[in-house]
Amino acid sequence: EIVLTQSPGTLSLSPGERATLSCRASQSVTSTYLAWYQQKPGQAPRLLIYGASNRATGIPDRFSGSGSGTDFTLTISRLEPEDFAVYYCQQYGSSPYTFGQGTKLEIK
Amino acid sequence: QVQLVQSGAEVKKPGASVKVSCKASGYTFTNYDINWVRQATGQGLEWMGWMNPTSGNTGYAQKFQGRVTMTSNTSISTAYMELSSLRSEDTAVYYCARKYDFWSGYAYLPCFDPWGQGTLVTVSS
């Protein structure tokens, strides 16, 4: 089973700042099979990034994804108030299709 | 628009079974796998398995093997997830999600999009 470890667990930043979220895999993951999701309280997760670096439809260009192998990053260039949420990475290369434990992005 | 609508909250006793439904609209139901993911209160996302509505083929996470059954009724574009021998640790919100493959020009890029709104299953005596 591929374990995805996200860091930090909690990130405290102010609107307008840059956020960098990390997702590290226990084994190499083909970048094709790495996605990021955003989840707000009481809501279902929403697709942000697929194939490690491709924004989903309607996702603002302040969100970007990068990485390969075992290290992947989600960057939010300038935080907006609506960006404060929990973010999960997921791999779909090897069953079980695991998620990271999440990074909570909170307002400082 | 593409949408997955799930059935309402359930309260079950330990040892019972629960069956959650997920009705698809806005796309051809038989063209995409449905996955199920659960989330205990305050916890992260846990993938449970997938089901292909056309073939009926399934793939389950080992943790749930023998306790979970994923099925569908293509005539009403609805997927189902049944979990048996419930215990308190199964209390969670259960989500269905469509597996969608974006074509990049050289490879298919899979992801879960969209997700259902979630169904709270509470297991309590």
Coordinates of C-alpha atoms in Angstrom, one line a residue:
Chain A
E1 CA 0.0 0.0 0.0
I2 CA 1.3 3.4 -0.9
V3 CA 1.2 5.8 2.1
L4 CA 0.9 9.5 1.3
T5 CA 2.2 11.8 4.0
Q6 CA 1.1 15.4 3.9
S7 CA 2.8 18.3 5.6
P8 CA 2.4 20.4 7.5
G9 CA -0.7 19.1 9.3
T10 CA -1.9 22.6 9.8
L11 CA -0.8 25.7 8.0
S12 CA -1.7 29.2 9.4
L13 CA -1.4 32.0 6.9
S14 CA -3.1 35.3 6.1
P15 CA -5.1 36.2 3.0
G16 CA -2.7 37.4 0.3
E17 CA 0.1 35.1 1.4
R18 CA 1.5 32.1 -0.5
A19 CA 0.7 28.6 0.6
T20 CA 2.9 25.6 -0.1
L21 CA 1.5 22.1 0.8
S22 CA 3.5 19.0 0.5
C23 CA 2.5 15.4 -0.3
R24 CA 5.2 12.7 0.0
A25 CA 4.6 9.1 -1.2
S26 CA 6.2 6.0 0.4
Q27 CA 6.8 4.6 -3.2
S28 CA 7.1 6.3 -6.5
V29 CA 3.7 7.5 -8.0
T30 CA 3.3 8.2 -11.7
S31 CA 2.4 11.8 -11.8
T32 CA -0.5 10.9 -14.1
Y33 CA -2.1 9.4 -11.1
L34 CA -1.8 12.1 -8.5
A35 CA -4.7 14.4 -7.6
W36 CA -5.5 17.1 -5.1
Y37 CA -8.9 17.8 -3.5
Q38 CA -10.3 20.7 -1.4
Q39 CA -12.8 20.1 1.4
K40 CA -14.7 22.7 3.3
P41 CA -16.6 22.0 6.6
G42 CA -19.8 20.1 6.0
Q43 CA -19.1 19.7 2.2
A44 CA -17.9 16.9 0.0
P45 CA -14.4 17.1 -1.4
R46 CA -13.9 19.0 -4.6
L47 CA -11.4 18.2 -7.4
L48 CA -8.7 20.8 -7.7
I49 CA -5.8 19.2 -9.6
Y50 CA -5.4 16.0 -11.6
G51 CA -2.4 14.5 -13.2
A52 CA -0.3 16.3 -10.6
S53 CA -0.4 19.7 -12.4
N54 CA -3.6 20.1 -14.3
R55 CA -6.3 22.4 -12.9
A56 CA -9.9 21.1 -12.9
T57 CA -12.6 23.1 -14.6
G58 CA -13.4 26.3 -12.8
I59 CA -10.3 26.2 -10.5
P60 CA -8.6 29.6 -10.3
D61 CA -5.1 29.9 -11.7
R62 CA -3.7 30.8 -8.2
F63 CA -3.8 27.1 -7.6
S64 CA -1.0 25.1 -9.1
G65 CA 0.4 21.6 -8.7
S66 CA 3.8 20.2 -9.4
G67 CA 6.1 17.3 -8.6
S68 CA 7.0 13.8 -9.6
G69 CA 8.1 10.5 -8.2
T70 CA 7.6 10.7 -4.4
D71 CA 7.3 14.4 -3.9
F72 CA 4.3 16.5 -4.9
T73 CA 3.3 20.1 -4.1
L74 CA 0.2 22.1 -4.2
T75 CA 0.8 25.9 -4.3
I76 CA -1.8 28.6 -3.8
S77 CA -0.1 31.8 -4.9
R78 CA -2.2 34.4 -3.1
L79 CA -4.7 33.2 -0.6
E80 CA -8.3 34.3 -0.8
P81 CA -10.7 34.0 2.2
E82 CA -12.5 31.1 0.5
D83 CA -9.3 29.0 0.2
F84 CA -9.1 28.2 3.9
A85 CA -10.1 24.6 4.0
V86 CA -8.6 21.1 4.2
Y87 CA -6.6 19.8 1.3
Y88 CA -6.0 16.1 0.4
C89 CA -3.7 14.4 -2.1
Q90 CA -4.6 11.1 -3.6
Q91 CA -2.8 8.5 -5.7
Y92 CA -4.6 6.3 -8.2
G93 CA -1.6 4.3 -9.5
S94 CA -1.8 1.4 -7.2
S95 CA -4.8 -0.2 -5.3
P96 CA -5.8 0.7 -2.6
Y97 CA -6.1 4.2 -4.0
T98 CA -5.0 6.0 -0.9
F99 CA -5.4 9.6 0.3
G100 CA -3.0 11.7 2.4
Q101 CA -4.2 12.6 5.9
G102 CA -4.9 16.2 4.9
T103 CA -3.4 19.6 5.5
K104 CA -5.7 22.1 7.2
L105 CA -5.1 25.6 5.9
E106 CA -6.4 28.1 8.5
I107 CA -6.5 31.8 8.8
K108 CA -3.8 33.3 10.9
Chain B
Q1 CA -25.0 19.3 -14.9
V2 CA -23.2 16.2 -13.8
Q3 CA -24.4 15.2 -10.3
L4 CA -24.4 12.4 -7.8
V5 CA -27.2 12.5 -5.2
Q6 CA -27.0 10.1 -2.3
S7 CA -29.6 8.7 0.1
G8 CA -30.3 10.1 3.5
A9 CA -28.7 9.5 6.9
E10 CA -29.0 6.1 8.6
V11 CA -28.8 4.9 12.1
K12 CA -28.0 1.3 12.6
K13 CA -27.3 -1.1 15.5
P14 CA -24.0 -3.0 15.7
G15 CA -24.1 -6.2 13.6
A16 CA -26.7 -4.8 11.2
S17 CA -26.1 -3.8 7.5
V18 CA -26.6 -0.6 5.7
K19 CA -27.2 0.1 2.0
V20 CA -26.4 3.6 0.7
S21 CA -27.5 4.7 -2.8
C22 CA -26.0 7.1 -5.2
K23 CA -28.1 8.4 -8.1
A24 CA -26.3 9.8 -11.1
S25 CA -27.6 12.4 -13.6
G26 CA -26.2 14.6 -16.3
Y27 CA -24.0 11.9 -17.9
T28 CA -24.1 8.3 -19.2
F29 CA -24.0 6.3 -16.0
T30 CA -22.6 3.2 -17.6
N31 CA -19.5 4.9 -19.0
Y32 CA -17.8 5.6 -15.7
D33 CA -16.8 3.6 -12.6
I34 CA -18.2 4.7 -9.2
N35 CA -15.9 4.8 -6.2
W36 CA -16.8 4.9 -2.5
V37 CA -14.9 6.8 0.1
R38 CA -15.7 7.3 3.8
Q39 CA -14.7 9.8 6.4
A40 CA -15.1 9.4 10.1
T41 CA -15.9 12.6 12.0
G42 CA -12.8 14.9 12.1
Q43 CA -10.8 12.3 10.2
G44 CA -9.4 12.0 6.7
L45 CA -10.7 10.2 3.6
E46 CA -10.6 6.5 3.3
W47 CA -11.0 4.7 -0.1
M48 CA -13.3 1.7 0.1
G49 CA -13.6 0.4 -3.5
W50 CA -14.9 0.8 -7.0
M51 CA -17.6 -0.6 -9.2
N52 CA -18.1 -0.7 -13.0
P53 CA -21.8 -0.2 -13.8
T54 CA -21.5 -1.9 -17.2
S55 CA -19.7 -5.1 -16.2
G56 CA -20.5 -5.3 -12.5
N57 CA -16.8 -5.7 -11.8
T58 CA -15.7 -4.5 -8.5
G59 CA -12.5 -3.9 -6.6
Y60 CA -12.4 -3.5 -2.8
A61 CA -9.9 -2.3 -0.3
Q62 CA -8.6 -5.3 1.6
K63 CA -9.8 -3.8 4.9
F64 CA -13.4 -4.1 3.7
Q65 CA -13.2 -7.4 1.8
G66 CA -16.0 -9.7 2.9
R67 CA -18.1 -6.9 4.4
V68 CA -18.7 -4.6 1.5
T69 CA -20.7 -5.1 -1.7
M70 CA -21.0 -2.5 -4.4
T71 CA -23.7 -2.9 -7.0
S72 CA -25.7 -0.8 -9.4
N73 CA -29.1 -0.6 -11.2
T74 CA -28.3 0.8 -14.7
S75 CA -32.0 1.3 -15.5
I76 CA -32.2 4.0 -12.9
S77 CA -28.6 5.2 -13.0
T78 CA -28.0 4.3 -9.4
A79 CA -25.1 2.8 -7.5
Y80 CA -25.2 1.1 -4.2
M81 CA -22.8 0.4 -1.4
E82 CA -23.8 -2.2 1.3
L83 CA -21.7 -2.6 4.4
S84 CA -22.5 -5.5 6.7
S85 CA -21.5 -6.5 10.3
L86 CA -21.5 -2.9 11.3
R87 CA -19.5 -1.8 14.3
S88 CA -19.1 1.6 16.0
E89 CA -15.9 2.3 14.1
D90 CA -18.0 2.3 10.9
T91 CA -19.7 5.5 12.0
A92 CA -18.8 7.9 9.2
V93 CA -19.9 9.9 6.2
Y94 CA -19.9 7.8 3.1
Y95 CA -19.3 9.4 -0.3
C96 CA -19.7 8.1 -3.8
A97 CA -17.6 9.7 -6.5
R98 CA -17.4 9.2 -10.3
K99 CA -14.0 8.2 -11.6
Y100 CA -13.2 10.5 -14.5
D101 CA -10.3 10.1 -16.9
F102 CA -9.0 13.3 -18.5
W103 CA -7.2 12.8 -21.8
S104 CA -4.0 14.8 -21.8
G105 CA -3.1 14.1 -25.4
Y106 CA -0.7 11.3 -24.4
A107 CA -2.2 9.6 -21.3
Y108 CA -5.4 9.3 -19.3
L109 CA -5.4 11.2 -16.0
P110 CA -7.8 9.7 -13.5
C111 CA -9.5 11.5 -10.7
F112 CA -12.7 11.6 -8.7
D113 CA -15.2 14.1 -10.1
P114 CA -17.8 14.9 -9.0
W115 CA -18.6 13.6 -5.5
G116 CA -22.0 12.9 -3.9
Q117 CA -23.1 15.1 -1.0
G118 CA -22.3 12.3 1.5
T119 CA -24.5 10.0 3.7
L120 CA -24.0 9.9 7.4
V121 CA -24.1 6.4 8.8
T122 CA -24.3 6.2 12.6
V123 CA -23.7 2.8 14.3
S124 CA -25.0 2.9 17.8
S125 CA -26.7 0.5 20.3

